[in-house]
PDB file of C-alpha atoms in Angstrom:
ATOM      1  CA  MET A   1      38.455 112.025 110.232  1.00  0.00           C
ATOM      2  CA  ILE A   2      34.903 112.188 109.019  1.00  0.00           C
ATOM      3  CA  GLY A   3      33.655 115.555 107.862  1.00  0.00           C
ATOM      4  CA  ASN A   4      32.630 117.679 104.976  1.00  0.00           C
ATOM      5  CA  GLY A   5      36.184 118.435 103.907  1.00  0.00           C
ATOM      6  CA  LYS A   6      36.033 122.134 104.705  1.00  0.00           C
ATOM      7  CA  LYS A   7      39.226 123.621 106.091  1.00  0.00           C
ATOM      8  CA  ASP A   8      37.868 126.791 107.588  1.00  0.00           C
ATOM      9  CA  MET A   9      39.814 128.458 110.367  1.00  0.00           C
ATOM     10  CA  ALA A  10      37.913 129.971 113.255  1.00  0.00           C
ATOM     11  CA  VAL A  11      40.862 132.164 114.188  1.00  0.00           C
ATOM     12  CA  ILE A  12      40.743 135.404 112.279  1.00  0.00           C
ATOM     13  CA  VAL A  13      43.934 137.403 112.096  1.00  0.00           C
ATOM     14  CA  VAL A  14      43.269 141.042 112.861  1.00  0.00           C
ATOM     15  CA  ARG A  15      45.930 143.387 111.619  1.00  0.00           C
ATOM     16  CA  ASP A  16      46.067 146.935 112.800  1.00  0.00           C
ATOM     17  CA  SER A  17      49.791 147.372 112.248  1.00  0.00           C
ATOM     18  CA  ASP A  18      49.210 149.917 109.471  1.00  0.00           C
ATOM     19  CA  ALA A  19      47.262 152.107 111.880  1.00  0.00           C
ATOM     20  CA  VAL A  20      49.930 151.691 114.558  1.00  0.00           C
ATOM     21  CA  VAL A  21      52.694 152.605 112.090  1.00  0.00           C
ATOM     22  CA  ALA A  22      50.756 155.675 110.952  1.00  0.00           C
ATOM     23  CA  ALA A  23      50.165 156.815 114.540  1.00  0.00           C
ATOM     24  CA  LEU A  24      53.835 156.356 115.416  1.00  0.00           C
ATOM     25  CA  ARG A  25      54.893 158.369 112.356  1.00  0.00           C
ATOM     26  CA  GLU A  26      52.556 161.194 113.376  1.00  0.00           C
ATOM     27  CA  GLU A  27      53.916 161.204 116.900  1.00  0.00           C
ATOM     28  CA  LEU A  28      57.484 161.088 115.631  1.00  0.00           C
ATOM     29  CA  ALA A  29      56.839 164.133 113.442  1.00  0.00           C
ATOM     30  CA  ARG A  30      55.706 166.096 116.521  1.00  0.00           C
ATOM     31  CA  ALA A  31      58.142 164.612 119.030  1.00  0.00           C
ATOM     32  CA  ARG A  32      60.669 166.517 121.072  1.00  0.00           C
ATOM     33  CA  GLU A  33      64.293 165.477 120.609  1.00  0.00           C
ATOM     34  CA  ALA A  34      64.321 163.482 123.849  1.00  0.00           C
ATOM     35  CA  GLU A  35      61.320 161.403 122.705  1.00  0.00           C
ATOM     36  CA  ARG A  36      62.627 160.651 119.208  1.00  0.00           C
ATOM     37  CA  PRO A  37      64.898 157.644 119.924  1.00  0.00           C
ATOM     38  CA  GLY A  38      62.128 155.681 121.637  1.00  0.00           C
ATOM     39  CA  LEU A  39      59.568 156.508 118.976  1.00  0.00           C
ATOM     40  CA  GLU A  40      62.030 155.655 116.198  1.00  0.00           C
ATOM     41  CA  ARG A  41      62.658 152.248 117.792  1.00  0.00           C
ATOM     42  CA  ALA A  42      58.925 151.647 118.243  1.00  0.00           C
ATOM     43  CA  LEU A  43      58.305 152.613 114.624  1.00  0.00           C
ATOM     44  CA  ALA A  44      61.013 150.236 113.393  1.00  0.00           C
ATOM     45  CA  LEU A  45      59.509 147.369 115.421  1.00  0.00           C
ATOM     46  CA  ALA A  46      55.994 148.077 114.168  1.00  0.00           C
ATOM     47  CA  GLU A  47      57.167 148.297 110.554  1.00  0.00           C
ATOM     48  CA  ALA A  48      58.982 144.967 110.904  1.00  0.00           C
ATOM     49  CA  ARG A  49      55.727 143.294 111.946  1.00  0.00           C
ATOM     50  CA  THR A  50      53.600 144.580 109.073  1.00  0.00           C
ATOM     51  CA  GLY A  51      54.700 141.869 106.639  1.00  0.00           C
ATOM     52  CA  VAL A  52      54.367 138.879 108.954  1.00  0.00           C
ATOM     53  CA  PRO A  53      52.301 136.085 107.320  1.00  0.00           C
ATOM     54  CA  ASP A  54      48.942 135.163 108.846  1.00  0.00           C
ATOM     55  CA  ALA A  55      50.165 131.624 109.618  1.00  0.00           C
ATOM     56  CA  GLU A  56      52.960 133.040 111.757  1.00  0.00           C
ATOM     57  CA  LEU A  57      50.577 135.309 113.650  1.00  0.00           C
ATOM     58  CA  ARG A  58      48.205 132.383 114.242  1.00  0.00           C
ATOM     59  CA  GLY A  59      51.138 130.198 115.294  1.00  0.00           C
ATOM     60  CA  ARG A  60      52.367 132.746 117.822  1.00  0.00           C
ATOM     61  CA  TRP A  61      48.846 133.132 119.198  1.00  0.00           C
ATOM     62  CA  ALA A  62      48.392 129.365 119.442  1.00  0.00           C
ATOM     63  CA  ALA A  63      51.753 128.920 121.170  1.00  0.00           C
ATOM     64  CA  ARG A  64      50.769 131.510 123.782  1.00  0.00           C
ATOM     65  CA  ARG A  65      47.413 129.803 124.350  1.00  0.00           C
ATOM     66  CA  ILE A  66      48.987 126.333 124.537  1.00  0.00           C
ATOM     67  CA  THR A  67      51.613 127.352 127.091  1.00  0.00           C
ATOM     68  CA  ALA A  68      49.348 129.647 129.129  1.00  0.00           C
ATOM     69  CA  GLY A  69      47.902 126.678 130.998  1.00  0.00           C
ATOM     70  CA  GLY A  70      51.331 125.373 131.922  1.00  0.00           C
ATOM     71  CA  TYR A  71      51.898 122.966 129.041  1.00  0.00           C
ATOM     72  CA  VAL A  72      55.584 122.338 128.335  1.00  0.00           C
ATOM     73  CA  GLY A  73      56.604 120.207 125.388  1.00  0.00           C
ATOM     74  CA  PRO A  74      56.356 119.978 121.624  1.00  0.00           C
ATOM     75  CA  LEU A  75      53.757 122.403 120.338  1.00  0.00           C
ATOM     76  CA  ASP A  76      52.384 119.923 117.809  1.00  0.00           C
ATOM     77  CA  ALA A  77      51.967 116.999 120.223  1.00  0.00           C
ATOM     78  CA  VAL A  78      48.594 115.517 121.102  1.00  0.00           C
ATOM     79  CA  ALA A  79      48.891 117.015 124.585  1.00  0.00           C
ATOM     80  CA  ALA A  80      49.470 120.459 123.049  1.00  0.00           C
ATOM     81  CA  VAL A  81      46.340 120.102 120.925  1.00  0.00           C
ATOM     82  CA  ARG A  82      44.431 119.104 124.052  1.00  0.00           C
ATOM     83  CA  ALA A  83      45.823 122.119 125.940  1.00  0.00           C
ATOM     84  CA  LEU A  84      44.812 124.431 123.096  1.00  0.00           C
ATOM     85  CA  ARG A  85      41.287 123.038 122.976  1.00  0.00           C
ATOM     86  CA  GLN A  86      40.985 123.458 126.741  1.00  0.00           C
ATOM     87  CA  ALA A  87      42.150 127.060 126.457  1.00  0.00           C
ATOM     88  CA  GLU A  88      39.890 127.701 123.454  1.00  0.00           C
ATOM     89  CA  PRO A  89      36.889 125.349 123.672  1.00  0.00           C
ATOM     90  CA  GLY A  90      35.313 126.732 120.493  1.00  0.00           C
ATOM     91  CA  LEU A  91      38.050 125.265 118.306  1.00  0.00           C
ATOM     92  CA  SER A  92      37.354 122.083 116.413  1.00  0.00           C
ATOM     93  CA  LEU A  93      39.878 119.276 116.575  1.00  0.00           C
ATOM     94  CA  ARG A  94      40.969 120.029 113.004  1.00  0.00           C
ATOM     95  CA  GLN A  95      41.472 123.698 113.782  1.00  0.00           C
ATOM     96  CA  ALA A  96      43.428 122.955 116.953  1.00  0.00           C
ATOM     97  CA  VAL A  97      45.687 120.511 115.103  1.00  0.00           C
ATOM     98  CA  GLN A  98      46.375 123.059 112.347  1.00  0.00           C
ATOM     99  CA  LEU A  99      47.067 125.816 114.866  1.00  0.00           C
ATOM    100  CA  SER A 100      49.389 123.605 116.908  1.00  0.00           C
ATOM    101  CA  ARG A 101      51.306 122.767 113.715  1.00  0.00           C
ATOM    102  CA  GLU A 102      51.628 126.458 112.926  1.00  0.00           C
ATOM    103  CA  ALA A 103      52.833 127.080 116.494  1.00  0.00           C
ATOM    104  CA  ALA A 104      55.455 124.342 116.133  1.00  0.00           C
ATOM    105  CA  ALA A 105      56.603 125.778 112.789  1.00  0.00           C
ATOM    106  CA  VAL A 106      57.041 129.214 114.346  1.00  0.00           C
ATOM    107  CA  ALA A 107      59.018 127.697 117.220  1.00  0.00           C
ATOM    108  CA  VAL A 108      61.327 125.919 114.778  1.00  0.00           C
ATOM    109  CA  ALA A 109      61.823 129.098 112.735  1.00  0.00           C
ATOM    110  CA  VAL A 110      62.679 131.068 115.875  1.00  0.00           C
ATOM    111  CA  ALA A 111      65.127 128.381 117.044  1.00  0.00           C
ATOM    112  CA  VAL A 112      66.855 128.366 113.656  1.00  0.00           C
ATOM    113  CA  ALA A 113      67.067 132.172 113.609  1.00  0.00           C
ATOM    114  CA  VAL A 114      68.549 132.233 117.110  1.00  0.00           C
ATOM    115  CA  ALA A 115      71.076 129.520 116.261  1.00  0.00           C
ATOM    116  CA  LYS A 116      72.437 131.393 113.234  1.00  0.00           C
ATOM    117  CA  PRO A 117      75.672 133.252 113.995  1.00  0.00           C
TER     118      PRO A 117
END
């Protein structure tokens, strides 16, 4: 690949999980007894997502974009990169390759986690 060697990513991870967690805590403090179980579960889910690395968030996003157009197959294949660039035309080839690799890594991690007894 010919280029200037920069590895900038066009995909910016936006995290608002702290605000979501804070809002859920406020609601939980005011909630009636019947509402508490659902809010407690929502709070636990939101708190679990606050520490997720940016690469995982990008990988999940890329996997959704790759498969949205009907692509089925390895997420780091050439066809997956092509599907991602069709879904997101503003991505450079380098960016799409990196994102597809992150998507494949997330898929592997999920498969391993599911396979563990």
